[in-house]
Short mmCIF file of N, CA and C in Angstrom, two decimals:
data_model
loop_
_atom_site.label_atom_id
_atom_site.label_comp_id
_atom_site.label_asym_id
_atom_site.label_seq_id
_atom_site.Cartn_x
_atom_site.Cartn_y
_atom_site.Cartn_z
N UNK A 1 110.84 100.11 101.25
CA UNK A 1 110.18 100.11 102.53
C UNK A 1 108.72 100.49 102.33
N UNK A 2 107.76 100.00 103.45
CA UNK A 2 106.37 100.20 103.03
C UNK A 2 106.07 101.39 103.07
N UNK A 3 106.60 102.45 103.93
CA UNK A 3 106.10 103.83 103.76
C UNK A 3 106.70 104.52 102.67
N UNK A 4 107.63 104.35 102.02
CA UNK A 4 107.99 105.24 100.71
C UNK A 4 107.15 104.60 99.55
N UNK A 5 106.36 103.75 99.33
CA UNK A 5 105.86 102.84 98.63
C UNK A 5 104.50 102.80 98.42
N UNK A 6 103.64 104.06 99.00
CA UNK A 6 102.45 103.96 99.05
C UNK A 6 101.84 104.74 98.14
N UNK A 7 100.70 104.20 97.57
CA UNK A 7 100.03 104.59 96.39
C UNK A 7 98.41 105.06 96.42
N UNK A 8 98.10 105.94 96.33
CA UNK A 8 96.40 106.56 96.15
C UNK A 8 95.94 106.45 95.13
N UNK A 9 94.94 105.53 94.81
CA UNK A 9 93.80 105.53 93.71
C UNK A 9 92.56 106.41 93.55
N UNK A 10 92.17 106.65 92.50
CA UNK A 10 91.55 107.60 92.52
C UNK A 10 90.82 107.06 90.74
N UNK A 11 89.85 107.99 90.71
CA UNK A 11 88.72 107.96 89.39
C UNK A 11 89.06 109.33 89.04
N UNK A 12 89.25 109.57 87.60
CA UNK A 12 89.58 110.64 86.52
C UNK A 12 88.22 111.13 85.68
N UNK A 13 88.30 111.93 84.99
CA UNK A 13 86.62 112.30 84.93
C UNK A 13 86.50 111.75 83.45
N UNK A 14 86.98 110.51 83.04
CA UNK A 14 86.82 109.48 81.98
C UNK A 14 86.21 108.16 82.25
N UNK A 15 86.32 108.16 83.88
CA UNK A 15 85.94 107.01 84.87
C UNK A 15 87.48 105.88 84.94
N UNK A 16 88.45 106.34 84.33
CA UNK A 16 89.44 105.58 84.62
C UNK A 16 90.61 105.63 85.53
N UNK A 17 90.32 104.55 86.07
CA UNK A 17 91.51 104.79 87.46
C UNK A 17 92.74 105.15 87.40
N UNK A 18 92.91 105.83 88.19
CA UNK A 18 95.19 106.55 88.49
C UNK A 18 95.05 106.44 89.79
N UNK A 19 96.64 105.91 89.39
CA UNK A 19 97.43 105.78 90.45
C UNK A 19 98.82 107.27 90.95
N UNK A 20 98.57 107.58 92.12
CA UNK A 20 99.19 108.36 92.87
C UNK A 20 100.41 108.07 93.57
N UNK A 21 101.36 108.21 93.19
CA UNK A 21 102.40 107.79 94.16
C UNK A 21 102.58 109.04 94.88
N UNK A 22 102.63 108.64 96.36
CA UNK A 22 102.68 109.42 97.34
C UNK A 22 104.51 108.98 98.46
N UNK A 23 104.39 110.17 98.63
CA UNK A 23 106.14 110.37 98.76
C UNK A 23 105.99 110.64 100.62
N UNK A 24 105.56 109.68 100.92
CA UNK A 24 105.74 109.48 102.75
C UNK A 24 107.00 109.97 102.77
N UNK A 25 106.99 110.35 104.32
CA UNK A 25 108.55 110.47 105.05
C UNK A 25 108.76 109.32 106.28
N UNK A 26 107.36 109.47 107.10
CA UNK A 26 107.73 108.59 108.12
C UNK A 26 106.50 108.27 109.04
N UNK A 27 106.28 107.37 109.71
CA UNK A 27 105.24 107.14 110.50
C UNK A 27 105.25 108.39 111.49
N UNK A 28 104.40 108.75 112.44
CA UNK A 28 103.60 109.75 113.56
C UNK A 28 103.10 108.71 114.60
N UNK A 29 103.67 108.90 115.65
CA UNK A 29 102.73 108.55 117.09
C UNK A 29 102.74 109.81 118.00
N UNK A 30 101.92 109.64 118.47
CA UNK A 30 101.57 110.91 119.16
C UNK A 30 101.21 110.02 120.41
N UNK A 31 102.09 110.14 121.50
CA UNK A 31 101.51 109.56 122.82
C UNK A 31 101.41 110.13 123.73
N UNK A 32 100.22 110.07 124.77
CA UNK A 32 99.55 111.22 125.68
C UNK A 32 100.81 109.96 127.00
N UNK A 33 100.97 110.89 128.26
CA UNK A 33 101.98 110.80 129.05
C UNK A 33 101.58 111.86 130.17
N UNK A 34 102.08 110.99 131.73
CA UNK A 34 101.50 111.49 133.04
C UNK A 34 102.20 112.97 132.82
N UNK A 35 103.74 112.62 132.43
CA UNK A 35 105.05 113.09 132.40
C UNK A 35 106.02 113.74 132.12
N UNK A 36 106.00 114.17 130.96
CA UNK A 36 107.08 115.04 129.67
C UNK A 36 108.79 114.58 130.30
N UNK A 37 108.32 115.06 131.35
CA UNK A 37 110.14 114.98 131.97
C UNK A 37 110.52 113.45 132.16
N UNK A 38 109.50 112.49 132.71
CA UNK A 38 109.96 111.30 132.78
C UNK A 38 110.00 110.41 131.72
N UNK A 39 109.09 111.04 130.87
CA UNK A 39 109.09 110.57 129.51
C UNK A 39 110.22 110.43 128.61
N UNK A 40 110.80 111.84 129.08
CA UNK A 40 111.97 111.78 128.04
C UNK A 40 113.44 111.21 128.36
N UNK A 41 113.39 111.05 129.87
CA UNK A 41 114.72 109.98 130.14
C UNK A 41 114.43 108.61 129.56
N UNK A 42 112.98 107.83 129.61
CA UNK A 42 113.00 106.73 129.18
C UNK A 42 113.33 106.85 126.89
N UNK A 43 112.87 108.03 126.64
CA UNK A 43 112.49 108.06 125.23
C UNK A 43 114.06 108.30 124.64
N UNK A 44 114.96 108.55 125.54
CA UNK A 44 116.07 109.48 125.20
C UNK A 44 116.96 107.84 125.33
N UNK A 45 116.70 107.01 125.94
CA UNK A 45 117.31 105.91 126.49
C UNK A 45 116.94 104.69 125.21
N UNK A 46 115.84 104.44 124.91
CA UNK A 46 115.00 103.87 124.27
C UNK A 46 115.51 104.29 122.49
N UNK A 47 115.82 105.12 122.26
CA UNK A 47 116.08 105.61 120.99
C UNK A 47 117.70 105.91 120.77
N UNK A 48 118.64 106.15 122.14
CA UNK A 48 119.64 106.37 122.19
C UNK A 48 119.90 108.03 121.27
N UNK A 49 118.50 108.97 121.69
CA UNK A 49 119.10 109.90 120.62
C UNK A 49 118.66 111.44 122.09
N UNK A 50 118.37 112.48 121.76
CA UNK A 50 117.80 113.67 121.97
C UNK A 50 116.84 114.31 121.35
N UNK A 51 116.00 114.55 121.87
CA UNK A 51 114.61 115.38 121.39
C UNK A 51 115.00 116.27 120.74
N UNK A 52 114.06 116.30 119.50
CA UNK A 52 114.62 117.73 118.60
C UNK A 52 113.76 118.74 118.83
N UNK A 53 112.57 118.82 120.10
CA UNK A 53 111.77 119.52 120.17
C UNK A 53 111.22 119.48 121.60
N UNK A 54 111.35 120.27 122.84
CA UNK A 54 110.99 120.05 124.27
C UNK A 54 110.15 121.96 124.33
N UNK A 55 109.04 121.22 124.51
CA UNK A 55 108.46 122.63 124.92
C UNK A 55 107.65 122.24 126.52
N UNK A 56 106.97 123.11 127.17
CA UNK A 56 106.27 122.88 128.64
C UNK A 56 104.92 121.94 127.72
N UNK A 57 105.14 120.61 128.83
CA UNK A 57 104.20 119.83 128.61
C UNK A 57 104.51 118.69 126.66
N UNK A 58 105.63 118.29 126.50
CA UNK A 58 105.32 117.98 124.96
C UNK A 58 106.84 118.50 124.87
N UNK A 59 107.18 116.93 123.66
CA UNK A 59 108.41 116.76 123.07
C UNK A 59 107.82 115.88 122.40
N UNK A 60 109.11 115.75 121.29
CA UNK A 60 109.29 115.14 120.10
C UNK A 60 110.26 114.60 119.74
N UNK A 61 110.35 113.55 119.11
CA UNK A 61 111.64 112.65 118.22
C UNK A 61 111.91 112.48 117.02
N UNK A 62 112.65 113.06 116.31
CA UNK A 62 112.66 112.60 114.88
C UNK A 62 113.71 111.57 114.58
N UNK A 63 113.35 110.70 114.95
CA UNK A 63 113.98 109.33 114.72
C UNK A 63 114.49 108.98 113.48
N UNK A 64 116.22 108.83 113.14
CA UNK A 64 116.09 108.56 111.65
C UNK A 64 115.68 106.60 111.16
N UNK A 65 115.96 106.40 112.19
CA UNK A 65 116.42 104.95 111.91
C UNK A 65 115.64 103.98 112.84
N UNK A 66 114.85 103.62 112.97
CA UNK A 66 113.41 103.40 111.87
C UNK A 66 112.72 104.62 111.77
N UNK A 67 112.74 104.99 110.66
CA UNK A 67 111.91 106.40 110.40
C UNK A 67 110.26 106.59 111.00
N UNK A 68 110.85 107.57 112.30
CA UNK A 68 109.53 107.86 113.05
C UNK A 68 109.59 109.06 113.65
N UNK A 69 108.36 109.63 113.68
CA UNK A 69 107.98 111.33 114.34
C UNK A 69 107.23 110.66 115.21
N UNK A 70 107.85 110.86 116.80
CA UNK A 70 107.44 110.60 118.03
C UNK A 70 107.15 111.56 118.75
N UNK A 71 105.65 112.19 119.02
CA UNK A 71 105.56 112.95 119.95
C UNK A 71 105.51 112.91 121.19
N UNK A 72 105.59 113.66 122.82
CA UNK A 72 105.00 113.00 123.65
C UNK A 72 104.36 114.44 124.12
N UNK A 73 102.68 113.88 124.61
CA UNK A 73 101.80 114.97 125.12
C UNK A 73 101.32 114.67 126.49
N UNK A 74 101.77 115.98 127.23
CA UNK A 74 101.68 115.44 128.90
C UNK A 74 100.09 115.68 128.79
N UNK A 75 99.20 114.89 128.88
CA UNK A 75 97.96 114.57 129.19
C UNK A 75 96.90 113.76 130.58
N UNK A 76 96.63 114.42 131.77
CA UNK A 76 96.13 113.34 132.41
C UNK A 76 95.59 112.58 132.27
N UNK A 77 95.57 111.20 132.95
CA UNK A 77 94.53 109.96 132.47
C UNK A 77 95.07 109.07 133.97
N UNK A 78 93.80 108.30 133.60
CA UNK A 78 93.96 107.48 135.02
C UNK A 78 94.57 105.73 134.42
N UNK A 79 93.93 105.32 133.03
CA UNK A 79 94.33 104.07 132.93
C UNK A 79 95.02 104.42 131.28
N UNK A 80 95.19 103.37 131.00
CA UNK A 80 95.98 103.07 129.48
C UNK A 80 94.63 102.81 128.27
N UNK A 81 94.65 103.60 127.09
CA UNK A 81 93.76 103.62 126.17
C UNK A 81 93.45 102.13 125.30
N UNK A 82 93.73 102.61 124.24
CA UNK A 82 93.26 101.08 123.23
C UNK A 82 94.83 101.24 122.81
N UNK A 83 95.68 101.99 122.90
CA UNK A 83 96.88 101.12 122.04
C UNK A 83 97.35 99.91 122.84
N UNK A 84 97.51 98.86 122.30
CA UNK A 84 98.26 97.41 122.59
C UNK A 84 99.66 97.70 123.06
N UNK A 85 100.48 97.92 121.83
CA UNK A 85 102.19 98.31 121.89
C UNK A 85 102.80 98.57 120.68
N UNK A 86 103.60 99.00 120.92
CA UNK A 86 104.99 99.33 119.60
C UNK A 86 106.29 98.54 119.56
N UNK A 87 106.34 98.40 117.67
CA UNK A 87 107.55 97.57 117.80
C UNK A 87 108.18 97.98 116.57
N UNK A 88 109.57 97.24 116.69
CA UNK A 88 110.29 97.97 115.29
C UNK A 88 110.59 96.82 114.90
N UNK A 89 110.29 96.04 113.99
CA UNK A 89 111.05 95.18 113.19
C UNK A 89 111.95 94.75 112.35
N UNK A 90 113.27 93.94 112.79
CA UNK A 90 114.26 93.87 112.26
C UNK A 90 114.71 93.12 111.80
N UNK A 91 116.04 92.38 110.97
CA UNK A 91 115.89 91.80 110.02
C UNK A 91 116.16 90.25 110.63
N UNK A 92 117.13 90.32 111.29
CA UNK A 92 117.49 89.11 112.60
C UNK A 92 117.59 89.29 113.88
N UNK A 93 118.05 88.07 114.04
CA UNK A 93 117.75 87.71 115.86
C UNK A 93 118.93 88.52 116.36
N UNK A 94 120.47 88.50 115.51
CA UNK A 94 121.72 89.44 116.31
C UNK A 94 121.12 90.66 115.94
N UNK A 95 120.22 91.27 115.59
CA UNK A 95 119.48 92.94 115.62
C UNK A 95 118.70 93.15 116.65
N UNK A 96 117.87 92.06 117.39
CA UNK A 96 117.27 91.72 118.70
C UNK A 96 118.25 91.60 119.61
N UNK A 97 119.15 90.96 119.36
CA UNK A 97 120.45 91.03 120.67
C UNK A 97 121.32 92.22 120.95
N UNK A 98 121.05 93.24 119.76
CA UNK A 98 122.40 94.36 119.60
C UNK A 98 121.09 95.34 120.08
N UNK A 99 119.93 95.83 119.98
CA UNK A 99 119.31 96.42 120.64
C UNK A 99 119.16 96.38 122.17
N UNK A 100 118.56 95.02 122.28
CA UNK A 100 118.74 94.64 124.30
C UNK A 100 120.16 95.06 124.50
N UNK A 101 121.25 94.98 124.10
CA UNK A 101 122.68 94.98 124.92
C UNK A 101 122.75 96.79 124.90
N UNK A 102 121.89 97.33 123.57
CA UNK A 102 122.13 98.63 123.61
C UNK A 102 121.38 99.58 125.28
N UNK A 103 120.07 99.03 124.45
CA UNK A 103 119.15 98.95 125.81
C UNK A 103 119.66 98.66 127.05
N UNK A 104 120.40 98.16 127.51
CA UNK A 104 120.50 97.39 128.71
C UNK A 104 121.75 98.46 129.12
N UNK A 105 122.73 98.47 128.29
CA UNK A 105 123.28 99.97 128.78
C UNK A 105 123.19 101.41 128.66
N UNK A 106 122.02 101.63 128.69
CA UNK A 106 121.19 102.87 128.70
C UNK A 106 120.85 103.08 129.76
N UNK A 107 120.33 101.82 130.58
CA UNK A 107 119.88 101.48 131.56
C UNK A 107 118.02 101.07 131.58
N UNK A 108 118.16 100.59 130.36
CA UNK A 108 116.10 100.05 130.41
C UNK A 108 116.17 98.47 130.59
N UNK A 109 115.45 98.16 131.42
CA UNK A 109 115.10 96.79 131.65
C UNK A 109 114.54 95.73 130.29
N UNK A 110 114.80 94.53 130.21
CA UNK A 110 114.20 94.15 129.28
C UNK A 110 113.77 92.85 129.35
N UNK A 111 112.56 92.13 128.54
CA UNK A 111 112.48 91.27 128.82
C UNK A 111 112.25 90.53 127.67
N UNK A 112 112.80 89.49 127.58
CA UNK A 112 113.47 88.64 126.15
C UNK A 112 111.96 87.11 126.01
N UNK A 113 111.46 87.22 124.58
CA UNK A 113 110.44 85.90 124.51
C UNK A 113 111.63 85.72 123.12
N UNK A 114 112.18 84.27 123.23
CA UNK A 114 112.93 83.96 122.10
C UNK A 114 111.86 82.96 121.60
N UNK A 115 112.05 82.62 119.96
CA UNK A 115 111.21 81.03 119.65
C UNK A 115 109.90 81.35 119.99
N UNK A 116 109.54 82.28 120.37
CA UNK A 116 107.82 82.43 120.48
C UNK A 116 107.30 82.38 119.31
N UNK A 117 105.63 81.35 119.43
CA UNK A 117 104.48 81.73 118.74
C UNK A 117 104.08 83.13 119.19
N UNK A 118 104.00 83.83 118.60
CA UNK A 118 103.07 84.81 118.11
C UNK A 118 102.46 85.51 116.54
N UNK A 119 101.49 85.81 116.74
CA UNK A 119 100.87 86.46 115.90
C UNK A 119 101.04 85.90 114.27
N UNK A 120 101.01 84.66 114.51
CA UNK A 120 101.23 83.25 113.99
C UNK A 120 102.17 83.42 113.03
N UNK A 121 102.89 83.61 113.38
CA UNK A 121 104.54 83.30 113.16
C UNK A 121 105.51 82.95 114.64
N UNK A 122 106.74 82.46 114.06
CA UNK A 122 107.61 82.52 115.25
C UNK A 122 108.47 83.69 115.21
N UNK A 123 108.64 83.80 116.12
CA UNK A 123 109.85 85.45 116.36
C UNK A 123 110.34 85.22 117.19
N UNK A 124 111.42 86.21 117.53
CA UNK A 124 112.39 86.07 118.35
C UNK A 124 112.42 87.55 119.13
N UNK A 125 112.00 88.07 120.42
CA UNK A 125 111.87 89.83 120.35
C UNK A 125 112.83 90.37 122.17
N UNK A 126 112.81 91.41 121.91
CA UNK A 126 112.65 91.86 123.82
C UNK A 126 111.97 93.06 123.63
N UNK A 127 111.69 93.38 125.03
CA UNK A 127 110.78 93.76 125.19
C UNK A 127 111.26 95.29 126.54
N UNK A 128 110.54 96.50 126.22
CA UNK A 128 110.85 97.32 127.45
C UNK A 128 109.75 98.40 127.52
N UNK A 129 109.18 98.70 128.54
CA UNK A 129 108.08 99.56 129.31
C UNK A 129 108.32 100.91 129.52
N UNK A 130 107.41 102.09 128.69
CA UNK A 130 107.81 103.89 129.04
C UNK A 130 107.18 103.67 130.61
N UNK A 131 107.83 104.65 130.92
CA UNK A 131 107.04 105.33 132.27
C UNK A 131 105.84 105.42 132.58
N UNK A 132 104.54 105.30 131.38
CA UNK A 132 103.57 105.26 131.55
C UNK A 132 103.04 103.86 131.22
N UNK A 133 103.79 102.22 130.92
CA UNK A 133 103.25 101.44 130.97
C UNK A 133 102.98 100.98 129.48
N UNK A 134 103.78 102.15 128.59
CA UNK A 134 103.49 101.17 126.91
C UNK A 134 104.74 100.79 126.76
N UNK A 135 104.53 99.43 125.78
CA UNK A 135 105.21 98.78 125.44
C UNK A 135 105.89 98.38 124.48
N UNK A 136 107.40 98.35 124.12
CA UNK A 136 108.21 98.47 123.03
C UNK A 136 108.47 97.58 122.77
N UNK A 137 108.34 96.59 121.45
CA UNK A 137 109.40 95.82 121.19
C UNK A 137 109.86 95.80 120.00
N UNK A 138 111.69 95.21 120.01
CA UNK A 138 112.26 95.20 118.85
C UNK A 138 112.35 93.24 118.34
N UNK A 139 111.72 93.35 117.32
CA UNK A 139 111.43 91.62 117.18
C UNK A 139 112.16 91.15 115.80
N UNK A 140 112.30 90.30 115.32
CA UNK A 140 112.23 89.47 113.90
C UNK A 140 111.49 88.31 113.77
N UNK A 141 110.64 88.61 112.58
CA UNK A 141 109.92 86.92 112.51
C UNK A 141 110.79 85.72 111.67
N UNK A 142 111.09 84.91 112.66
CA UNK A 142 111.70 84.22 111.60
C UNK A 142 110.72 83.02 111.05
N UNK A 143 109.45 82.97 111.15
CA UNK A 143 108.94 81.71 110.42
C UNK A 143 107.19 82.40 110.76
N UNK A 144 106.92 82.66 109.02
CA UNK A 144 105.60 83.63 108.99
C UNK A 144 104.28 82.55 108.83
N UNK A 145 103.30 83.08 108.84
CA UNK A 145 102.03 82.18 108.54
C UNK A 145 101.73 80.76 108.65
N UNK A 146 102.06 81.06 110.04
CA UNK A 146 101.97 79.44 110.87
C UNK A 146 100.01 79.23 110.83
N UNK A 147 100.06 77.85 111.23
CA UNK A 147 98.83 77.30 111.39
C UNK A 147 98.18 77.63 112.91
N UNK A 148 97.00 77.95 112.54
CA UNK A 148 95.81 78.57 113.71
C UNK A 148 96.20 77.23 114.37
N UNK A 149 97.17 77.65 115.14
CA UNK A 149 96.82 76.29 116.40
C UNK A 149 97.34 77.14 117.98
N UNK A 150 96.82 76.37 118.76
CA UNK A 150 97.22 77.39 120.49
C UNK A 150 98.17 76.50 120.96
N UNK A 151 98.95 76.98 121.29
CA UNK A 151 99.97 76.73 122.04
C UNK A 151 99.55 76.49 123.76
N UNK A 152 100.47 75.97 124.73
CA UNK A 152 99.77 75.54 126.33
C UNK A 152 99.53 76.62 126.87
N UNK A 153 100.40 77.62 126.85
CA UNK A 153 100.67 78.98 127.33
C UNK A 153 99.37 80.24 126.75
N UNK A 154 99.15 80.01 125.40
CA UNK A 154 98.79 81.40 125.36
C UNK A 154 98.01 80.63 123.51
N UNK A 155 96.69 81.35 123.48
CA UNK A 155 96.60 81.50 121.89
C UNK A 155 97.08 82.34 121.38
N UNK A 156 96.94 82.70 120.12
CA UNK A 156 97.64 83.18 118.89
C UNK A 156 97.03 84.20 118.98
N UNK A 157 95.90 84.87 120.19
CA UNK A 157 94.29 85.85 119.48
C UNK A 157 94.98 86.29 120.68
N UNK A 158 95.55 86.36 121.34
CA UNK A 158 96.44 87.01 122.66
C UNK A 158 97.65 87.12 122.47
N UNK A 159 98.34 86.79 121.59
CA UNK A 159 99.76 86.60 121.69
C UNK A 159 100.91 87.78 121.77
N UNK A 160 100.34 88.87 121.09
CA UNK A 160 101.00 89.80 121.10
C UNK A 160 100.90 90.78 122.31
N UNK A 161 99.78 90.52 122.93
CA UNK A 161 99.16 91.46 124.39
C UNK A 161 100.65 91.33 125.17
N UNK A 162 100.92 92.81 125.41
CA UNK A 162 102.40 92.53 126.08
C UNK A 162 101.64 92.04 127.63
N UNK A 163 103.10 92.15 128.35
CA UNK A 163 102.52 91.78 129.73
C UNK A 163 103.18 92.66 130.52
N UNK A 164 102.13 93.95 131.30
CA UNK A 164 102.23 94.94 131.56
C UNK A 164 102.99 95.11 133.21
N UNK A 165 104.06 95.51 133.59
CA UNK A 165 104.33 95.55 134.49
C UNK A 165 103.84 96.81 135.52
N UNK A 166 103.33 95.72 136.91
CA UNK A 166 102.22 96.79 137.79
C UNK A 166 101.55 97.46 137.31
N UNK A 167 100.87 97.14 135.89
CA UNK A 167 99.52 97.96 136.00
C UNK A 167 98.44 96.65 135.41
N UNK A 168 97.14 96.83 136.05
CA UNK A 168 96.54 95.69 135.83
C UNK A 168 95.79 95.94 134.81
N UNK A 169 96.12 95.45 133.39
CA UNK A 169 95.49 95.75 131.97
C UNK A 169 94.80 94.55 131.62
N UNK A 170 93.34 94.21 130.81
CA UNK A 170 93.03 93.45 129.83
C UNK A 170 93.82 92.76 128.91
N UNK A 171 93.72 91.77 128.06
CA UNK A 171 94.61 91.36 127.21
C UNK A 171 94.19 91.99 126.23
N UNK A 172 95.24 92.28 125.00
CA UNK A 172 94.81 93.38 123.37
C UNK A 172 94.73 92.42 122.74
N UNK A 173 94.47 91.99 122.00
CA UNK A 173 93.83 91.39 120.86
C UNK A 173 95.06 91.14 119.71
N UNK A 174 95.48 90.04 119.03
CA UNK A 174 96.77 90.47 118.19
C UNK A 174 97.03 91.56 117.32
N UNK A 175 98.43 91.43 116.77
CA UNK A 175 98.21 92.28 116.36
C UNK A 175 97.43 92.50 114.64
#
């Protein structure tokens, strides 16, 4: 996996380069939220797990499976920052279907782009919204490094911009 796999270069005082293998555990998001409390019915739903960490204002997830440290920080704000969205990528399309059905009886809404161009490949994903309007998806690509071409619907330089329900956002840029 790419995070156990990462390596630091560096210059030795011979001038010759080493390599560092560095022993990751797991990605970090840290997301600011109106909410804490509403946060965590959607996060608790969304992950199918329990916070290993709820203090006033701020919780956390230690997710084993896709390995992730999810924070959430109740922060005011009036609109949505520069993150685009989040996704977990999986190996097939029945890993996209066994998530939504998981999802769907959790009770999170979802919304399914099968056969899509994006982010010039085709994938297959769904899709579901936190409380504050970011956006999750669990996808597989099944056909990578397609040709710069636009589709009727949407280019390839937009494709990944989710599509934000009731809140009126810019398009993000791919990914």
């Amino acid at each position: 996996m790419l995070w156990r796999n990462c390596f630091s270069q560096g210059v030795n005082n011979m001038n010759e380069v080493t390599t560092t293998t560095i022993n990751t555990i797991k990605a970090h998001f840290a997301l600011n939220v109106r909410n804490v409390e509403t946060s965590l019915e959607f996060y608790k739903k969304l992950f199918g797990l329990e916070p290993s960490k709820v203090r006033a204002g701020y919780a956390k997830f230690d997710v084993q499976n896709p390995p992730l440290n999810l924070t959430l920080n109740q922060i005011p704000f009036v609109s949505g920052g520069a993150l685009s969205h989040m996704g977990i990528q999986v190996a097939a399309t029945a890993d996209v279907l066994a998530m939504r059905e998981q999802w769907h009886e959790r009770g999170l809404l979802t919304r399914d782009e099968m056969q899509t161009n994006c982010c010039y490949a085709v994938q297959d994903k769904t899709w579901v919204n936190d409380p504050d309007g970011n956006e999750w998806e669990v996808f597989v690509v099944l056909e990578d490094n397609l040709f710069d071409v636009e589709s009727k619907e949407t280019s390839n330089a937009a494709c990944c911009a989710p599509t934000f329900v009731g809140i009126s956002m810019p398009a993000a840029p791919c990914c």
